[in-house]
mmCIF file of C-alpha atoms and ligand atoms in Angstrom:
data_model
loop_
_atom_site.group_PDB
_atom_site.id
_atom_site.type_symbol
_atom_site.label_atom_id
_atom_site.label_comp_id
_atom_site.label_asym_id
_atom_site.label_seq_id
_atom_site.Cartn_x
_atom_site.Cartn_y
_atom_site.Cartn_z
ATOM 1 C CA MET A 475 84.716 154.364 148.198
ATOM 2 C CA ASN A 476 85.357 153.800 151.853
ATOM 3 C CA ILE A 477 88.986 153.441 152.947
ATOM 4 C CA LEU A 478 89.671 151.821 156.296
ATOM 5 C CA ARG A 479 93.193 151.968 157.690
ATOM 6 C CA PHE A 480 94.635 149.610 160.285
ATOM 7 C CA GLN A 481 97.676 149.959 162.494
ATOM 8 C CA THR A 482 98.478 146.276 162.379
ATOM 9 C CA GLU A 483 97.885 143.439 159.970
ATOM 10 C CA GLN A 484 96.091 141.503 162.692
ATOM 11 C CA LEU A 485 93.555 144.304 163.231
ATOM 12 C CA LEU A 486 92.963 144.426 159.491
ATOM 13 C CA ASN A 487 92.459 140.646 159.300
ATOM 14 C CA GLU A 488 89.988 140.718 162.193
ATOM 15 C CA ALA A 489 88.013 143.568 160.624
ATOM 16 C CA ALA A 490 87.882 141.908 157.200
ATOM 17 C CA ALA A 491 86.802 138.586 158.690
ATOM 18 C CA GLY A 492 84.285 140.446 160.849
ATOM 19 C CA ILE A 493 82.647 141.944 157.762
ATOM 20 C CA PHE A 494 82.388 138.514 156.108
ATOM 21 C CA THR A 495 81.086 136.986 159.318
ATOM 22 C CA ALA A 496 78.440 139.687 159.783
ATOM 23 C CA LEU A 497 77.247 139.180 156.210
ATOM 24 C CA VAL A 498 76.901 135.421 156.655
ATOM 25 C CA GLN A 499 75.196 135.866 160.022
ATOM 26 C CA THR A 500 72.558 138.081 158.431
ATOM 27 C CA ASN A 501 72.386 136.130 155.180
ATOM 28 C CA PRO A 502 73.376 132.478 155.736
ATOM 29 C CA ARG A 503 72.968 131.834 151.993
ATOM 30 C CA ALA A 504 75.388 134.594 150.974
ATOM 31 C CA VAL A 505 77.504 134.223 147.842
ATOM 32 C CA LEU A 506 81.128 135.037 148.622
ATOM 33 C CA GLY A 507 83.827 135.858 146.091
ATOM 34 C CA LEU A 508 87.201 134.660 147.342
ATOM 35 C CA ALA A 509 90.835 135.319 146.500
ATOM 36 C CA THR A 510 94.125 133.525 147.086
ATOM 37 C CA GLY A 511 97.736 134.695 147.436
ATOM 38 C CA GLY A 512 99.437 136.010 150.540
ATOM 39 C CA THR A 513 96.955 138.764 151.397
ATOM 40 C CA PRO A 514 93.897 136.736 152.530
ATOM 41 C CA VAL A 515 95.699 134.062 154.597
ATOM 42 C CA GLY A 516 95.235 135.853 157.926
ATOM 43 C CA ILE A 517 91.636 136.752 157.066
ATOM 44 C CA TYR A 518 90.825 133.091 156.441
ATOM 45 C CA LYS A 519 92.438 132.192 159.808
ATOM 46 C CA GLU A 520 90.084 134.644 161.496
ATOM 47 C CA LEU A 521 87.094 133.168 159.652
ATOM 48 C CA ILE A 522 88.087 129.732 160.897
ATOM 49 C CA ASN A 523 88.340 131.154 164.445
ATOM 50 C CA ALA A 524 84.849 132.646 164.122
ATOM 51 C CA TYR A 525 83.514 129.300 162.930
ATOM 52 C CA GLU A 526 85.235 127.382 165.750
ATOM 53 C CA GLN A 527 83.809 129.790 168.288
ATOM 54 C CA GLY A 528 80.337 129.095 166.936
ATOM 55 C CA LYS A 529 79.850 132.639 165.678
ATOM 56 C CA VAL A 530 79.159 131.654 162.087
ATOM 57 C CA SER A 531 78.265 128.685 159.910
ATOM 58 C CA PHE A 532 79.187 128.347 156.234
ATOM 59 C CA LYS A 533 76.762 125.489 155.611
ATOM 60 C CA GLU A 534 74.534 127.414 153.211
ATOM 61 C CA VAL A 535 77.203 129.728 151.808
ATOM 62 C CA THR A 536 78.230 129.553 148.157
ATOM 63 C CA THR A 537 81.730 130.599 147.088
ATOM 64 C CA PHE A 538 83.354 131.561 143.818
ATOM 65 C CA ASN A 539 87.100 131.934 143.547
ATOM 66 C CA LEU A 540 88.576 134.558 141.293
ATOM 67 C CA ASP A 541 91.089 132.442 139.504
ATOM 68 C CA GLU A 542 93.152 129.291 139.082
ATOM 69 C CA TYR A 543 96.416 128.417 137.347
ATOM 70 C CA ALA A 544 96.103 126.568 134.071
ATOM 71 C CA ASN A 545 97.353 122.980 133.955
ATOM 72 C CA LEU A 546 97.759 122.516 137.687
ATOM 73 C CA ASP A 547 95.812 119.639 139.162
ATOM 74 C CA ALA A 548 93.535 120.518 142.110
ATOM 75 C CA ASN A 549 95.836 118.369 144.257
ATOM 76 C CA HIS A 550 98.963 120.269 143.258
ATOM 77 C CA GLU A 551 100.184 122.109 146.349
ATOM 78 C CA GLN A 552 100.350 125.416 144.506
ATOM 79 C CA SER A 553 96.946 125.163 142.871
ATOM 80 C CA TYR A 554 94.394 127.573 144.226
ATOM 81 C CA ALA A 555 92.007 124.672 144.837
ATOM 82 C CA TYR A 556 94.593 123.174 147.208
ATOM 83 C CA TYR A 557 95.240 126.570 148.794
ATOM 84 C CA MET A 558 91.541 127.107 149.510
ATOM 85 C CA ARG A 559 91.171 123.652 150.986
ATOM 86 C CA GLU A 560 94.199 124.108 153.255
ATOM 87 C CA LYS A 561 93.591 127.694 154.273
ATOM 88 C CA LEU A 562 89.808 127.674 154.742
ATOM 89 C CA PHE A 563 87.440 125.066 153.360
ATOM 90 C CA ALA A 564 88.761 121.998 155.215
ATOM 91 C CA HIS A 565 88.343 123.833 158.518
ATOM 92 C CA VAL A 566 84.744 125.025 158.219
ATOM 93 C CA ASP A 567 81.370 123.452 157.460
ATOM 94 C CA ILE A 568 81.008 124.624 153.858
ATOM 95 C CA GLN A 569 79.468 122.083 151.485
ATOM 96 C CA GLN A 570 81.742 120.880 148.708
ATOM 97 C CA SER A 571 78.964 121.315 146.157
ATOM 98 C CA ASN A 572 78.755 125.034 146.997
ATOM 99 C CA ILE A 573 82.437 125.672 146.256
ATOM 100 C CA HIS A 574 83.368 126.987 142.805
ATOM 101 C CA ILE A 575 86.926 127.316 141.549
ATOM 102 C CA PRO A 576 87.802 127.264 137.840
ATOM 103 C CA ASN A 577 89.234 123.893 136.827
ATOM 104 C CA GLY A 578 92.710 124.660 135.550
ATOM 105 C CA LYS A 579 93.063 121.073 134.352
ATOM 106 C CA ALA A 580 90.003 121.165 132.084
ATOM 107 C CA ALA A 581 90.748 119.814 128.609
ATOM 108 C CA ASP A 582 89.165 122.897 127.066
ATOM 109 C CA LEU A 583 89.915 125.952 129.187
ATOM 110 C CA HIS A 584 87.696 128.187 127.057
ATOM 111 C CA ALA A 585 84.709 125.888 127.585
ATOM 112 C CA GLU A 586 85.591 125.816 131.304
ATOM 113 C CA SER A 587 85.546 129.644 131.359
ATOM 114 C CA LYS A 588 82.108 129.699 129.745
ATOM 115 C CA ALA A 589 80.813 127.095 132.186
ATOM 116 C CA TYR A 590 82.141 129.177 135.089
ATOM 117 C CA ASP A 591 80.271 132.241 133.828
ATOM 118 C CA ALA A 592 77.119 130.170 133.482
ATOM 119 C CA LYS A 593 77.400 129.165 137.157
ATOM 120 C CA LEU A 594 77.993 132.791 138.145
ATOM 121 C CA ASN A 595 74.947 133.848 136.154
ATOM 122 C CA GLU A 596 72.888 131.168 137.848
ATOM 123 C CA VAL A 597 73.511 132.689 141.294
ATOM 124 C CA GLY A 598 72.913 136.190 139.925
ATOM 125 C CA HIS A 599 75.650 138.105 141.660
ATOM 126 C CA ILE A 600 78.316 137.773 144.310
ATOM 127 C CA ASP A 601 77.333 139.496 147.544
ATOM 128 C CA LEU A 602 80.827 140.283 148.783
ATOM 129 C CA GLN A 603 83.952 139.921 146.663
ATOM 130 C CA LEU A 604 87.367 139.819 148.329
ATOM 131 C CA LEU A 605 90.215 141.177 146.199
ATOM 132 C CA GLY A 606 93.975 141.404 146.592
ATOM 133 C CA LEU A 607 96.055 143.712 144.426
ATOM 134 C CA GLY A 608 98.937 142.741 142.143
ATOM 135 C CA HIS A 609 102.050 144.937 142.041
ATOM 136 C CA ASN A 610 101.161 145.758 138.442
ATOM 137 C CA GLY A 611 97.570 146.682 139.314
ATOM 138 C CA HIS A 612 95.983 143.358 138.412
ATOM 139 C CA ILE A 613 92.812 142.109 140.076
ATOM 140 C CA GLY A 614 92.098 138.430 139.808
ATOM 141 C CA PHE A 615 94.504 137.677 136.975
ATOM 142 C CA ASN A 616 93.268 140.545 134.829
ATOM 143 C CA GLU A 617 96.650 141.890 133.787
ATOM 144 C CA PRO A 618 97.298 145.415 132.458
ATOM 145 C CA ALA A 619 96.423 145.508 128.747
ATOM 146 C CA ASP A 620 94.910 147.666 126.015
ATOM 147 C CA HIS A 621 91.633 145.778 126.404
ATOM 148 C CA LEU A 622 90.116 143.975 129.353
ATOM 149 C CA GLN A 623 87.577 141.198 129.236
ATOM 150 C CA ASN A 624 84.171 141.117 130.793
ATOM 151 C CA GLY A 625 83.719 137.446 131.614
ATOM 152 C CA THR A 626 85.849 134.531 132.744
ATOM 153 C CA HIS A 627 88.701 133.859 130.341
ATOM 154 C CA VAL A 628 92.105 132.312 129.840
ATOM 155 C CA VAL A 629 94.963 134.719 130.408
ATOM 156 C CA THR A 630 98.705 134.719 129.832
ATOM 157 C CA LEU A 631 100.302 135.850 133.064
ATOM 158 C CA ALA A 632 102.443 138.986 133.005
ATOM 159 C CA GLU A 633 106.165 138.431 133.629
ATOM 160 C CA GLU A 634 105.818 140.530 136.795
ATOM 161 C CA THR A 635 103.080 138.236 138.106
ATOM 162 C CA ILE A 636 105.165 135.133 137.374
ATOM 163 C CA GLN A 637 108.106 136.687 139.246
ATOM 164 C CA ALA A 638 105.880 137.748 142.169
ATOM 165 C CA ASN A 639 104.328 134.296 142.504
ATOM 166 C CA ALA A 640 107.626 132.420 142.099
ATOM 167 C CA ARG A 641 108.000 132.686 145.892
ATOM 168 C CA PHE A 642 105.381 129.958 146.258
ATOM 169 C CA PHE A 643 107.135 127.547 143.839
ATOM 170 C CA ASN A 644 110.560 125.875 143.835
ATOM 171 C CA SER A 645 111.649 127.989 140.888
ATOM 172 C CA THR A 646 110.316 130.639 138.504
ATOM 173 C CA ASP A 647 110.196 128.012 135.731
ATOM 174 C CA GLU A 648 107.583 126.061 137.671
ATOM 175 C CA VAL A 649 105.091 128.947 137.762
ATOM 176 C CA PRO A 650 102.335 128.297 135.218
ATOM 177 C CA LYS A 651 102.324 130.801 132.378
ATOM 178 C CA GLU A 652 98.553 130.783 131.973
ATOM 179 C CA ALA A 653 95.521 130.961 134.222
ATOM 180 C CA ILE A 654 91.753 131.194 134.161
ATOM 181 C CA THR A 655 90.354 134.322 135.754
ATOM 182 C CA MET A 656 87.013 135.937 136.318
ATOM 183 C CA GLY A 657 86.782 139.029 134.115
ATOM 184 C CA VAL A 658 86.534 142.596 135.357
ATOM 185 C CA GLY A 659 82.864 142.672 134.373
ATOM 186 C CA SER A 660 82.087 139.755 136.681
ATOM 187 C CA ILE A 661 84.122 141.321 139.469
ATOM 188 C CA LEU A 662 82.383 144.675 139.139
ATOM 189 C CA LYS A 663 78.997 142.947 139.210
ATOM 190 C CA ALA A 664 79.487 142.004 142.860
ATOM 191 C CA HIS A 665 77.200 143.858 145.251
ATOM 192 C CA THR A 666 80.122 144.919 147.454
ATOM 193 C CA LEU A 667 83.872 144.789 146.778
ATOM 194 C CA MET A 668 86.472 144.470 149.513
ATOM 195 C CA LEU A 669 89.964 145.346 148.291
ATOM 196 C CA VAL A 670 92.631 144.384 150.812
ATOM 197 C CA VAL A 671 96.140 145.761 150.431
ATOM 198 C CA LYS A 672 99.034 145.156 152.802
ATOM 199 C CA GLY A 673 102.671 146.204 152.917
ATOM 200 C CA ALA A 674 104.948 149.053 151.853
ATOM 201 C CA ASP A 675 105.619 147.441 148.463
ATOM 202 C CA LYS A 676 101.967 148.025 147.498
ATOM 203 C CA ALA A 677 101.761 151.705 148.553
ATOM 204 C CA GLU A 678 102.429 153.063 145.073
ATOM 205 C CA ILE A 679 100.166 150.725 143.167
ATOM 206 C CA VAL A 680 97.214 151.137 145.537
ATOM 207 C CA HIS A 681 97.604 154.902 145.218
ATOM 208 C CA ARG A 682 97.696 154.614 141.420
ATOM 209 C CA ALA A 683 94.683 152.298 141.424
ATOM 210 C CA LEU A 684 92.484 154.444 143.648
ATOM 211 C CA ARG A 685 93.682 157.979 142.946
ATOM 212 C CA GLY A 686 95.081 157.714 139.427
ATOM 213 C CA PRO A 687 93.247 157.723 136.096
ATOM 214 C CA ILE A 688 90.854 154.889 135.286
ATOM 215 C CA THR A 689 92.709 152.858 132.704
ATOM 216 C CA THR A 690 92.925 149.271 131.503
ATOM 217 C CA GLN A 691 96.693 149.615 132.060
ATOM 218 C CA CYS A 692 95.858 149.443 135.776
ATOM 219 C CA PRO A 693 92.869 147.084 135.996
ATOM 220 C CA ALA A 694 92.302 147.852 139.687
ATOM 221 C CA SER A 695 91.612 151.483 138.726
ATOM 222 C CA LEU A 696 88.249 150.298 137.374
ATOM 223 C CA LEU A 697 87.257 149.599 140.973
ATOM 224 C CA GLN A 698 86.861 153.368 141.368
ATOM 225 C CA THR A 699 83.645 153.075 139.357
ATOM 226 C CA HIS A 700 82.033 150.660 141.818
ATOM 227 C CA PRO A 701 79.371 152.170 144.091
ATOM 228 C CA ARG A 702 80.237 149.992 147.081
ATOM 229 C CA LEU A 703 84.013 149.654 147.258
ATOM 230 C CA LEU A 704 85.494 149.004 150.658
ATOM 231 C CA VAL A 705 89.295 149.299 150.860
ATOM 232 C CA LEU A 706 91.198 147.877 153.814
ATOM 233 C CA VAL A 707 94.841 148.917 154.056
ATOM 234 C CA ASP A 708 97.538 148.639 156.673
ATOM 235 C CA GLU A 709 99.592 151.751 157.459
ATOM 236 C CA GLU A 710 102.391 150.852 155.059
ATOM 237 C CA ALA A 711 100.150 150.214 152.063
ATOM 238 C CA GLY A 712 97.970 153.240 152.793
ATOM 239 C CA ARG A 713 100.920 155.651 153.201
ATOM 240 C CA LEU A 714 100.221 157.587 149.980
ATOM 241 C CA LEU A 715 96.432 157.559 150.218
ATOM 242 C CA VAL A 716 95.423 160.893 151.664
HETATM 243 C C1 F6R B 1104 94.583 135.742 143.720
HETATM 244 C C2 F6R B 1104 94.425 136.928 142.894
HETATM 245 C C3 F6R B 1104 95.514 137.939 142.725
HETATM 246 C C4 F6R B 1104 96.157 138.347 144.043
HETATM 247 C C5 F6R B 1104 97.275 139.373 143.806
HETATM 248 C C6 F6R B 1104 97.980 139.766 145.089
HETATM 249 O O1 F6R B 1104 93.421 134.960 143.703
HETATM 250 O O2 F6R B 1104 93.398 137.071 142.319
HETATM 251 O O3 F6R B 1104 94.998 139.075 142.089
HETATM 252 O O4 F6R B 1104 95.202 138.881 144.895
HETATM 253 O O5 F6R B 1104 98.215 138.849 142.908
HETATM 254 O O6 F6R B 1104 98.660 138.653 145.576
HETATM 255 P P1 F6R B 1104 99.299 138.642 147.037
HETATM 256 O O7 F6R B 1104 98.187 138.691 147.995
HETATM 257 O O8 F6R B 1104 100.048 137.332 147.101
HETATM 258 O O9 F6R B 1104 100.187 139.836 147.105
#
């Protein structure tokens, strides 16, 4: 595990985007695993900057997103499909057909999960997977539990996750209670993992995830088993990581 610390959020965003950019420069057909939420917003801005400056093209890149809310249309402003469009895809030259996000509106979410895994299997593996960290230790929407699942599946969101994500909706009641998420097995299959953690409120959980016991009660702790885990933290989040 390699832990990189940054004095400011902007420096962290530039470094994270720089790693993605370098990968795509050397492998224009790279498969990128992407995340949503507050953490990656600044990283995506830097990727757009790199594209606008002609440093990188996403034309041949394939992307897979970690997760999507169940029962939200792709045009719903809080869907992750909408988020990705607004925050990254609409601003770069990626091809629509190379973008993969679980369809939260599929009539059969279990069949949709299987289909998503089939597409992941088709590409083989993700080259670089971006991950944020939930306050309860979730990655993707793999919530703490007695058992975790390998592949893409439907999940009931933890109360803590619903509360944390309520900030993006008009009220807590509007937050979907279910989601589709890539499983921990699929996440761990990525060639390289980039865990990005920002802010004082994540200091304890990132410490637990990376220095505590490996347990399904803290899904991010499984990342410790990955041979190529890159962790990017700002000073506040990295406070307890010695
Ligand atoms: C989002 C995702 C989640 C978030 C996590 C942290 O696609 O998979 O695991 O990364 O909930 O969210 P933020 O960044 O909003 O603190």
